[in-house]
mmCIF file of C-alpha atoms in Angstrom:
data_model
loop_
_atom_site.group_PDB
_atom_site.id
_atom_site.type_symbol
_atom_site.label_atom_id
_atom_site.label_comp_id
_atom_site.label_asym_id
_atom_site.label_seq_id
_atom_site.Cartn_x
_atom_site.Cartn_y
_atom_site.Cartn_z
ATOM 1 C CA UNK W 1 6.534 28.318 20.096
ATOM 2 C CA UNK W 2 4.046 29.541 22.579
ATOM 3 C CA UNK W 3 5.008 29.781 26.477
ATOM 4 C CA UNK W 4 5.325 26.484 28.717
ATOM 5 C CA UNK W 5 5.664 24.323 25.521
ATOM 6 C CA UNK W 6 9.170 22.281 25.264
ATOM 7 C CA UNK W 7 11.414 22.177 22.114
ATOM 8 C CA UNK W 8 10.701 17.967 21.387
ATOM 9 C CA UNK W 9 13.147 15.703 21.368
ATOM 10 C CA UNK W 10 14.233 14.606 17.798
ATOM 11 C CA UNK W 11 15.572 11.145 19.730
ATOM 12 C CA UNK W 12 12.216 10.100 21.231
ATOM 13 C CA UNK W 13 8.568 10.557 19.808
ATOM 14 C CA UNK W 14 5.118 11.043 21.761
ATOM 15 C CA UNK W 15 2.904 11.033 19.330
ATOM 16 C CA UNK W 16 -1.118 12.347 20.132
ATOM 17 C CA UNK W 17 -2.486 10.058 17.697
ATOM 18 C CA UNK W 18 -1.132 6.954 15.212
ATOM 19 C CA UNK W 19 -1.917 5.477 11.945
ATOM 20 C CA UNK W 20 -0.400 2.100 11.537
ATOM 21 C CA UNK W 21 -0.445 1.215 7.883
ATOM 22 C CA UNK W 22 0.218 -1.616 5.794
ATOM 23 C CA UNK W 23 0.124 -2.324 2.239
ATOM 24 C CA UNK W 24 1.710 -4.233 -0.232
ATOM 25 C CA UNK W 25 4.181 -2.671 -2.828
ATOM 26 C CA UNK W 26 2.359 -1.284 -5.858
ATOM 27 C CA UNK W 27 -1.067 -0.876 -4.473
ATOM 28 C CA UNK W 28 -0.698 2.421 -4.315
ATOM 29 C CA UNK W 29 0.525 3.053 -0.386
ATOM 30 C CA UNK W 30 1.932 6.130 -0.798
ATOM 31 C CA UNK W 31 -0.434 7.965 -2.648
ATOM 32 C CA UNK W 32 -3.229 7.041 -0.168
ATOM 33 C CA UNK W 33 -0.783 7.921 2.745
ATOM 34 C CA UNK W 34 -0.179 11.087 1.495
ATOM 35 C CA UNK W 35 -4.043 12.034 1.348
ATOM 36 C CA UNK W 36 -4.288 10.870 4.768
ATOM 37 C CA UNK W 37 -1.664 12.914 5.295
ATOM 38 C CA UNK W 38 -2.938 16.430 3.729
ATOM 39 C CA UNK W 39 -6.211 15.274 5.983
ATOM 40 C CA UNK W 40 -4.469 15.216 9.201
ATOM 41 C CA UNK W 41 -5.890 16.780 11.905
ATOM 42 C CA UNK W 42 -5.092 20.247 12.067
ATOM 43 C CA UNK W 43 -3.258 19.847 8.517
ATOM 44 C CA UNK W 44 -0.138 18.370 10.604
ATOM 45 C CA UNK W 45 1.279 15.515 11.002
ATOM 46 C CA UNK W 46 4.625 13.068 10.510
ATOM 47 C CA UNK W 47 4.852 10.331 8.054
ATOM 48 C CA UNK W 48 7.074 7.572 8.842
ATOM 49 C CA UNK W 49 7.816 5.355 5.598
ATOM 50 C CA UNK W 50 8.383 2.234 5.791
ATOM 51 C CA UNK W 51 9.540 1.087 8.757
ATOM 52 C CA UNK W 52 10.943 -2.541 10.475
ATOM 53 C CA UNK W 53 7.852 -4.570 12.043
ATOM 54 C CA UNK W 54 8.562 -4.721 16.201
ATOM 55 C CA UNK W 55 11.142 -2.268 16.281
ATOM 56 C CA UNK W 56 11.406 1.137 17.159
ATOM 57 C CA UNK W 57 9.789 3.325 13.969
ATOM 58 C CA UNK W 58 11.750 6.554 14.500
ATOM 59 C CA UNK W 59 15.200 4.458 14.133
ATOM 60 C CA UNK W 60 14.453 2.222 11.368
ATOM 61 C CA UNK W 61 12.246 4.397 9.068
ATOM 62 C CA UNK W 62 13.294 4.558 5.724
ATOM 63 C CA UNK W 63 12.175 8.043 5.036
ATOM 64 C CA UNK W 64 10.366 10.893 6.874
ATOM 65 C CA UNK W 65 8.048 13.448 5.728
ATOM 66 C CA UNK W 66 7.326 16.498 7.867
ATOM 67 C CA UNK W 67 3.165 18.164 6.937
ATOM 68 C CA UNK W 68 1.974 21.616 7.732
ATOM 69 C CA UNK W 69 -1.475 23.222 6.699
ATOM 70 C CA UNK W 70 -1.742 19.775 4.180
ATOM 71 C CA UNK W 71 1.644 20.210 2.558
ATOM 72 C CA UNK W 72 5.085 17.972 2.997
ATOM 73 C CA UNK W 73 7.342 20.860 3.793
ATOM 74 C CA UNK W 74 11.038 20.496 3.263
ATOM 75 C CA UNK W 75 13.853 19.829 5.790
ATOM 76 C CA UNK W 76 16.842 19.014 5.107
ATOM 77 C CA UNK W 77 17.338 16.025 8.151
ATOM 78 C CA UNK W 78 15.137 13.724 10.207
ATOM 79 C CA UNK W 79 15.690 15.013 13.053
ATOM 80 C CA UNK W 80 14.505 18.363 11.845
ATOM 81 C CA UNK W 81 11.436 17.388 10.667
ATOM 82 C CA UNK W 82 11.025 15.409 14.449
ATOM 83 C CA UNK W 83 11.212 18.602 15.929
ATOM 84 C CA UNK W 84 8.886 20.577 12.663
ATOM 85 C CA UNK W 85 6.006 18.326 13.265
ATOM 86 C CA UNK W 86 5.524 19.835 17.090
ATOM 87 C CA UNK W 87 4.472 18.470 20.317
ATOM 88 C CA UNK W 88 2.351 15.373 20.654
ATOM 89 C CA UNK W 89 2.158 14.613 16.557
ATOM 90 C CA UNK W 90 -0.600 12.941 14.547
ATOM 91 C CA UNK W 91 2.005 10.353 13.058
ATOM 92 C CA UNK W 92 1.576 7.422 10.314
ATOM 93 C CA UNK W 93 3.664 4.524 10.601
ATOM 94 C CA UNK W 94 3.817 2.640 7.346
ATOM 95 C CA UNK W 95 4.829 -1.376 6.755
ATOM 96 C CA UNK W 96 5.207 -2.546 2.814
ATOM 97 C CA UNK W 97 4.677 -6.255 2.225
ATOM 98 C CA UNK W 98 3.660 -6.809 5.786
ATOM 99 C CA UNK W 99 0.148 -7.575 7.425
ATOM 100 C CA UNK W 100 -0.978 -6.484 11.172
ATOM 101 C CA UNK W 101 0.006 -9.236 13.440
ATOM 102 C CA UNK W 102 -3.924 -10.751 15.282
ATOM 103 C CA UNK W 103 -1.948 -9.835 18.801
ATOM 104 C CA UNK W 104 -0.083 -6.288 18.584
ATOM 105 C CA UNK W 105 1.720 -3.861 20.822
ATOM 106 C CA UNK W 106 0.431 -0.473 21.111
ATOM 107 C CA UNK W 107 3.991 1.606 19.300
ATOM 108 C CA UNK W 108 3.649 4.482 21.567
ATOM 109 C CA UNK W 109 1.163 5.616 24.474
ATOM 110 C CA UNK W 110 -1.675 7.278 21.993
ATOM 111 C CA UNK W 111 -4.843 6.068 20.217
ATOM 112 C CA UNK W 112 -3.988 3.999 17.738
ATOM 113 C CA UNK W 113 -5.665 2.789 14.362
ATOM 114 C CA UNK W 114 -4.580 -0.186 12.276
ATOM 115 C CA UNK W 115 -4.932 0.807 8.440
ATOM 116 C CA UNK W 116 -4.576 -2.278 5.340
ATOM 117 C CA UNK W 117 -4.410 -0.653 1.932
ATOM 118 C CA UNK W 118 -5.658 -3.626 -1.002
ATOM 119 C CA UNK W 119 -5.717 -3.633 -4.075
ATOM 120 C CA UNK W 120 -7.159 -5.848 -7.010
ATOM 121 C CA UNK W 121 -5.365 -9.077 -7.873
ATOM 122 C CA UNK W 122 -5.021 -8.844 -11.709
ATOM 123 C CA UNK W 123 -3.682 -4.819 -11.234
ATOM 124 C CA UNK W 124 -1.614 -5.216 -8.161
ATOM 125 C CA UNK W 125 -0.055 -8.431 -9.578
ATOM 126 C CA UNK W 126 0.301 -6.422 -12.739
ATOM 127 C CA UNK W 127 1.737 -3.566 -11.338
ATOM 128 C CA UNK W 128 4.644 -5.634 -9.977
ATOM 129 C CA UNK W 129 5.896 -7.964 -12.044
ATOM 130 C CA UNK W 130 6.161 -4.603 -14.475
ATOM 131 C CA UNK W 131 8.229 -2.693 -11.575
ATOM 132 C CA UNK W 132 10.260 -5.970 -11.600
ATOM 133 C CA UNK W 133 10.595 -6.357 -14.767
ATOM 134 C CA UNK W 134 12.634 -3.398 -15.020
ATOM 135 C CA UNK W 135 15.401 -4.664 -12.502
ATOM 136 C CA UNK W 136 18.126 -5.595 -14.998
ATOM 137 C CA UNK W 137 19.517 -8.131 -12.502
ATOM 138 C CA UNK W 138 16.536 -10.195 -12.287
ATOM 139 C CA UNK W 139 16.228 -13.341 -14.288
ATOM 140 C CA UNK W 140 13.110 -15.003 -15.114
ATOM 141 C CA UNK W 141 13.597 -17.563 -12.138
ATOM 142 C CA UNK W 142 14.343 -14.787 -9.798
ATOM 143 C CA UNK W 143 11.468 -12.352 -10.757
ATOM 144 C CA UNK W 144 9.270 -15.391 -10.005
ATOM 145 C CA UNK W 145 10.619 -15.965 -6.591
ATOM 146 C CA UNK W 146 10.116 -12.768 -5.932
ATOM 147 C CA UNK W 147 6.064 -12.894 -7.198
ATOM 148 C CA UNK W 148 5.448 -15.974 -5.267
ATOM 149 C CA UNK W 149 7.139 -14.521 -1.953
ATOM 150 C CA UNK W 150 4.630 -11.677 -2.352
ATOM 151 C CA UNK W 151 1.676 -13.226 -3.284
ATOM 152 C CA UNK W 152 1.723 -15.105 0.002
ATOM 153 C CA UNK W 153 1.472 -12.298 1.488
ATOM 154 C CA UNK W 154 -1.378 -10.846 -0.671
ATOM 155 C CA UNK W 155 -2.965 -14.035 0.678
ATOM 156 C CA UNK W 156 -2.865 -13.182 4.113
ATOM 157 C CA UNK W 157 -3.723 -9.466 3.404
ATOM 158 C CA UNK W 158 -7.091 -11.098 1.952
ATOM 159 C CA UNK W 159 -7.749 -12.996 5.221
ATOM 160 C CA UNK W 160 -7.024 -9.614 7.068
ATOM 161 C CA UNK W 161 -8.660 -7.084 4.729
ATOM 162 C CA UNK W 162 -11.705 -7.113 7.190
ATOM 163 C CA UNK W 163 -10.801 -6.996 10.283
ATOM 164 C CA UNK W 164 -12.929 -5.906 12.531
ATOM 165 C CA UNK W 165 -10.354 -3.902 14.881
ATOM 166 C CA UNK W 166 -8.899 -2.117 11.503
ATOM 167 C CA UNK W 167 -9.716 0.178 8.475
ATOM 168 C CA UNK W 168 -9.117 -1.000 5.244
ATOM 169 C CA UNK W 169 -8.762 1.418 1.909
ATOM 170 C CA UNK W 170 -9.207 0.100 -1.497
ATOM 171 C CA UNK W 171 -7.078 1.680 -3.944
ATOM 172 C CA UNK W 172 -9.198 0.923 -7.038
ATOM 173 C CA UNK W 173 -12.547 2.588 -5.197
ATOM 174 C CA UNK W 174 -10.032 4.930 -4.394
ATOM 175 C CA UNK W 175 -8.767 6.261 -7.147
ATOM 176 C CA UNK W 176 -12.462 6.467 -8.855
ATOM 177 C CA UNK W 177 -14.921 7.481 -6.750
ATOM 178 C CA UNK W 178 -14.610 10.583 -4.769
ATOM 179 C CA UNK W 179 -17.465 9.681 -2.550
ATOM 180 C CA UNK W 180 -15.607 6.248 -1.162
ATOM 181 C CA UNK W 181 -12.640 8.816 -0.487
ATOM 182 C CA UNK W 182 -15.117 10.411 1.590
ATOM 183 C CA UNK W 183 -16.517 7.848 3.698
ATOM 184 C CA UNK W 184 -13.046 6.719 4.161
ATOM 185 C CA UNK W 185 -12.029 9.527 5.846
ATOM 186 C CA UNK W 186 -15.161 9.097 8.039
ATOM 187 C CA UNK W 187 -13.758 5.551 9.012
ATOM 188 C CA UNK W 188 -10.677 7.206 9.572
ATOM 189 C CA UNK W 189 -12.333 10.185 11.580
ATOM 190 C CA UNK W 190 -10.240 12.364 9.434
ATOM 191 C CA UNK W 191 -11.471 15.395 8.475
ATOM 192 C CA UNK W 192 -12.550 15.619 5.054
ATOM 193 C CA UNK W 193 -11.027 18.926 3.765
ATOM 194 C CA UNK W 194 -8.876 17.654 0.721
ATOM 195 C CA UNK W 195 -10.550 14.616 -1.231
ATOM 196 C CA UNK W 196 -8.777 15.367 -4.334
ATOM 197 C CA UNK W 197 -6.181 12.363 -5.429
ATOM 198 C CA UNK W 198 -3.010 14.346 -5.004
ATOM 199 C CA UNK W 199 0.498 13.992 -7.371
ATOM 200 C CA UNK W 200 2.367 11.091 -8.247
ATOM 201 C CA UNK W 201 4.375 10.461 -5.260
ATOM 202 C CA UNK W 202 8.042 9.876 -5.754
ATOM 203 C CA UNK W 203 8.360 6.941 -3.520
ATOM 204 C CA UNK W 204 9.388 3.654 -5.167
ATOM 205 C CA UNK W 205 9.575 5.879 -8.521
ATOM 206 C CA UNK W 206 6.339 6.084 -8.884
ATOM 207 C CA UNK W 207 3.844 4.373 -11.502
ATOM 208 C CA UNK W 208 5.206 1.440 -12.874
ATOM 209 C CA UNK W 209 4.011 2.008 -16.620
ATOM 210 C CA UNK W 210 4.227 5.468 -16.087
ATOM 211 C CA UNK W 211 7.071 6.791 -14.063
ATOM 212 C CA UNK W 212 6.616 9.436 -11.428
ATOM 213 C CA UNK W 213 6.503 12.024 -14.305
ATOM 214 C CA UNK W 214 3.077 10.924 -15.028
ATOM 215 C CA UNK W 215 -0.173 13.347 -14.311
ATOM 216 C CA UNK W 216 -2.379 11.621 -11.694
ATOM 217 C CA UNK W 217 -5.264 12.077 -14.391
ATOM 218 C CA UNK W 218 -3.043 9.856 -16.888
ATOM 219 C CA UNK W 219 -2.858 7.361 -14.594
ATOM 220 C CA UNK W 220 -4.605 3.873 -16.440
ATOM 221 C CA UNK W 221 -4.592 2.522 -12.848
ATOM 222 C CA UNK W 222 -7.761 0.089 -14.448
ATOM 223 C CA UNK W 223 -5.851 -0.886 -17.590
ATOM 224 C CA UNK W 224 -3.136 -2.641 -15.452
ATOM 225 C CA UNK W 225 -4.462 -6.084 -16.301
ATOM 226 C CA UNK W 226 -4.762 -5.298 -19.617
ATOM 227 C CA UNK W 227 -1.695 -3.986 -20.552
ATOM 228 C CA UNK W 228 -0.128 -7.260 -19.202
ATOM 229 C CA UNK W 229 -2.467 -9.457 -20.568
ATOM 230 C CA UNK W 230 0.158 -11.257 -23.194
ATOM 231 C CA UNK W 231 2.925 -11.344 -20.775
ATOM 232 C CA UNK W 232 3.872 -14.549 -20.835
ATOM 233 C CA UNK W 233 5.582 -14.033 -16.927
ATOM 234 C CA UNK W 234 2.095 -12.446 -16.152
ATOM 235 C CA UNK W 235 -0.285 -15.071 -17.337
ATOM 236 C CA UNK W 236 1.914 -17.969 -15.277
ATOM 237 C CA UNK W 237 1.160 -15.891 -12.431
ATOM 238 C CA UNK W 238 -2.861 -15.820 -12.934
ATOM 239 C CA UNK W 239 -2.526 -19.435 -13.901
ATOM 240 C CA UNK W 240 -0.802 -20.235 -10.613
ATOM 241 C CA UNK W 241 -3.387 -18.059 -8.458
ATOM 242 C CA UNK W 242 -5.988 -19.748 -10.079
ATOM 243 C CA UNK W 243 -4.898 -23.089 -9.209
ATOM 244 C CA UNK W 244 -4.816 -22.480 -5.225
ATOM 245 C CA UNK W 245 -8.142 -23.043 -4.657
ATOM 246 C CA UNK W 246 -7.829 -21.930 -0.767
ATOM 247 C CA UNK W 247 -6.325 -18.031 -2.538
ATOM 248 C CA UNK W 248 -9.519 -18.601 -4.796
ATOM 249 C CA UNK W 249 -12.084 -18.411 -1.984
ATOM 250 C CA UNK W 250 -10.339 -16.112 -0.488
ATOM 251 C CA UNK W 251 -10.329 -13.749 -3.665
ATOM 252 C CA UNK W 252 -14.095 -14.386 -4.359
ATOM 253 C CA UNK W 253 -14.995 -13.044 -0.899
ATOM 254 C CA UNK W 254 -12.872 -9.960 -2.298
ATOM 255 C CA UNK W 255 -12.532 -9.370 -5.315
ATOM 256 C CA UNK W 256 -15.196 -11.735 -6.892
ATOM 257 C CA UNK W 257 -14.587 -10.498 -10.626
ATOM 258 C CA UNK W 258 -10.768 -10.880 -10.550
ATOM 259 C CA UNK W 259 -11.547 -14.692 -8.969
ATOM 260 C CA UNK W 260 -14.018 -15.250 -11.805
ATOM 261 C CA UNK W 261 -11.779 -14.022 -14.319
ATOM 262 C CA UNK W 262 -8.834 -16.565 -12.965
ATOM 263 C CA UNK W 263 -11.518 -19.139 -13.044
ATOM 264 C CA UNK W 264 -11.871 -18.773 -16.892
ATOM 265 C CA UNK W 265 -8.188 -18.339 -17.360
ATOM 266 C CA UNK W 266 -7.607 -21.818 -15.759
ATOM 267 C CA UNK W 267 -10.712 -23.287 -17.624
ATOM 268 C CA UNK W 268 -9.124 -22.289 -21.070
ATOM 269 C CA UNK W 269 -6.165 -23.441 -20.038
ATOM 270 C CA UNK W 270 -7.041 -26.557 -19.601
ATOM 271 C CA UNK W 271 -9.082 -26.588 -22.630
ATOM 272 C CA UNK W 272 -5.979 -25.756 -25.060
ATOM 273 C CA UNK W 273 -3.445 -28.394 -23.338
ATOM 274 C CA UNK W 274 -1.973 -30.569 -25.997
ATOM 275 C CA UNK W 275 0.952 -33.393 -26.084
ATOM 276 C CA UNK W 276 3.514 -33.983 -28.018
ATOM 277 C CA UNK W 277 2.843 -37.668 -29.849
#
């Protein structure tokens, strides 16, 4: 610690700069956070996971990471990392299932950028009902309720996704094309010294086919959809989507292929209805 600088206050935060982020669950939040991360400015930075909407982040985050010179380093309390991350912090403030309200309150006194992570229908939807799947105390009935709940909420991210006052990361560019990682960063004004895709993060146990033991290069991020294709659970979920023709137009503005796909789904559908004599 250099002269005249103060040891901060692991109570209250006064951040120099903030990324608010949303996403929903299983479009891969984390691992995009923890790029932005490992391009903060100066390499440093505090990651706030998951954290109650209108309340105060530092008190109701369910995790905190701590990032020097690109790298989470490892202490053993909140507080602790509070106080690692320095004076005046660049500091991400993540939201799962949650969308940026059209009127919000700055979180702290510091520049402040509003960050939706998307990504496609057929994979995110995917993606979840798989992680769901796996919850032994969920029924049928319940792991619809659940899907439903959510994809209202993918339905408002899709009204949101462009928002003129926001950046917005796609998670399928993301993952394949290290160019759009770079002119993300640019939207971000990031610096661009890390574009490579990172590990598995451990949050939310990682890849739902995979496990958080999985190499990011093993990742079938673009086979979700397929690998779910004769789900029975799955396809009442594209069949449902596709019959909400408002979430349709939405979805075509998009994702057009994923709408066209769900178009077809429903047309064969429809095609192959028979009843009983």
């Amino acid at each position: 610690m250099t002269q005249g600088q103060t040891t901060p206050d692991p109570h209250t935060l006064a951040p120099g700069r903030v990324l608010r982020v949303y996403g929903m669950r299983r479009s891969g939040n984390h691992a995009i956070i923890d790029w932005m991360m490992r391009n903060a400015p100066d390499g440093a930075g505090l990651f706030l996971n998951n954290c109650k909407p209108n309340r105060d982040p530092l008190k109701t985050a369910c995790g905190v990471a701590v990032y020097k010179d690109g790298v989470e380093i490892q202490c053993d309390r909140a507080n602790d990392k509070v106080r690692a991350a320095g004076e005046a912090p660049f500091t991400l403030v993540s939201y799962e299932d949650r969308m940026p309200s059209p009127v919000r309150t700055p979180l702290f006194n510091a520049p402040e950028t509003s960050v939706i992570i998307y990504r496609s229908f057929l994979h995110w939807a995917a993606s979840l009902l798989r992680k769901i799947q796996g919850n032994a105390g969920y029924g049928p009935l319940e792991r619809m309720r659940v899907m439903m709940q959510a994809m209202r909420t993918y339905d408002e991210m899709l009204d949101r996704v462009h928002d003129a006052d926001g950046v917005s990361v796609c998670y399928d560019d993301w993952m394949g094309d290290e160019d759009y990682r770079r002119a993300a960063l640019d939207r971000l004004e990031l610096p661009g010294r890390d574009l490579d895709l990172g590990a598995v993060q451990r949050y939310g146990g990682g890849s739902s086919f995979q496990g958080k033991e999985a190499e990011v290069a093993d990742l079938d991020t673009g086979q979700r959809a397929a690998q779910m294709a004769g789900d029975l659970e799955y396809q009442l979920v594209l069949w449902t989507a596709a019959r909400d023709l408002a979430f349709m137009e939405r979805l075509a503005n998009i994702f057009p292929r994923d709408a066209k796909r769900l178009s077809g789904l429903l047309d064969t559908a429809k095609a192959e209805v028979t009843w009983p004599s």
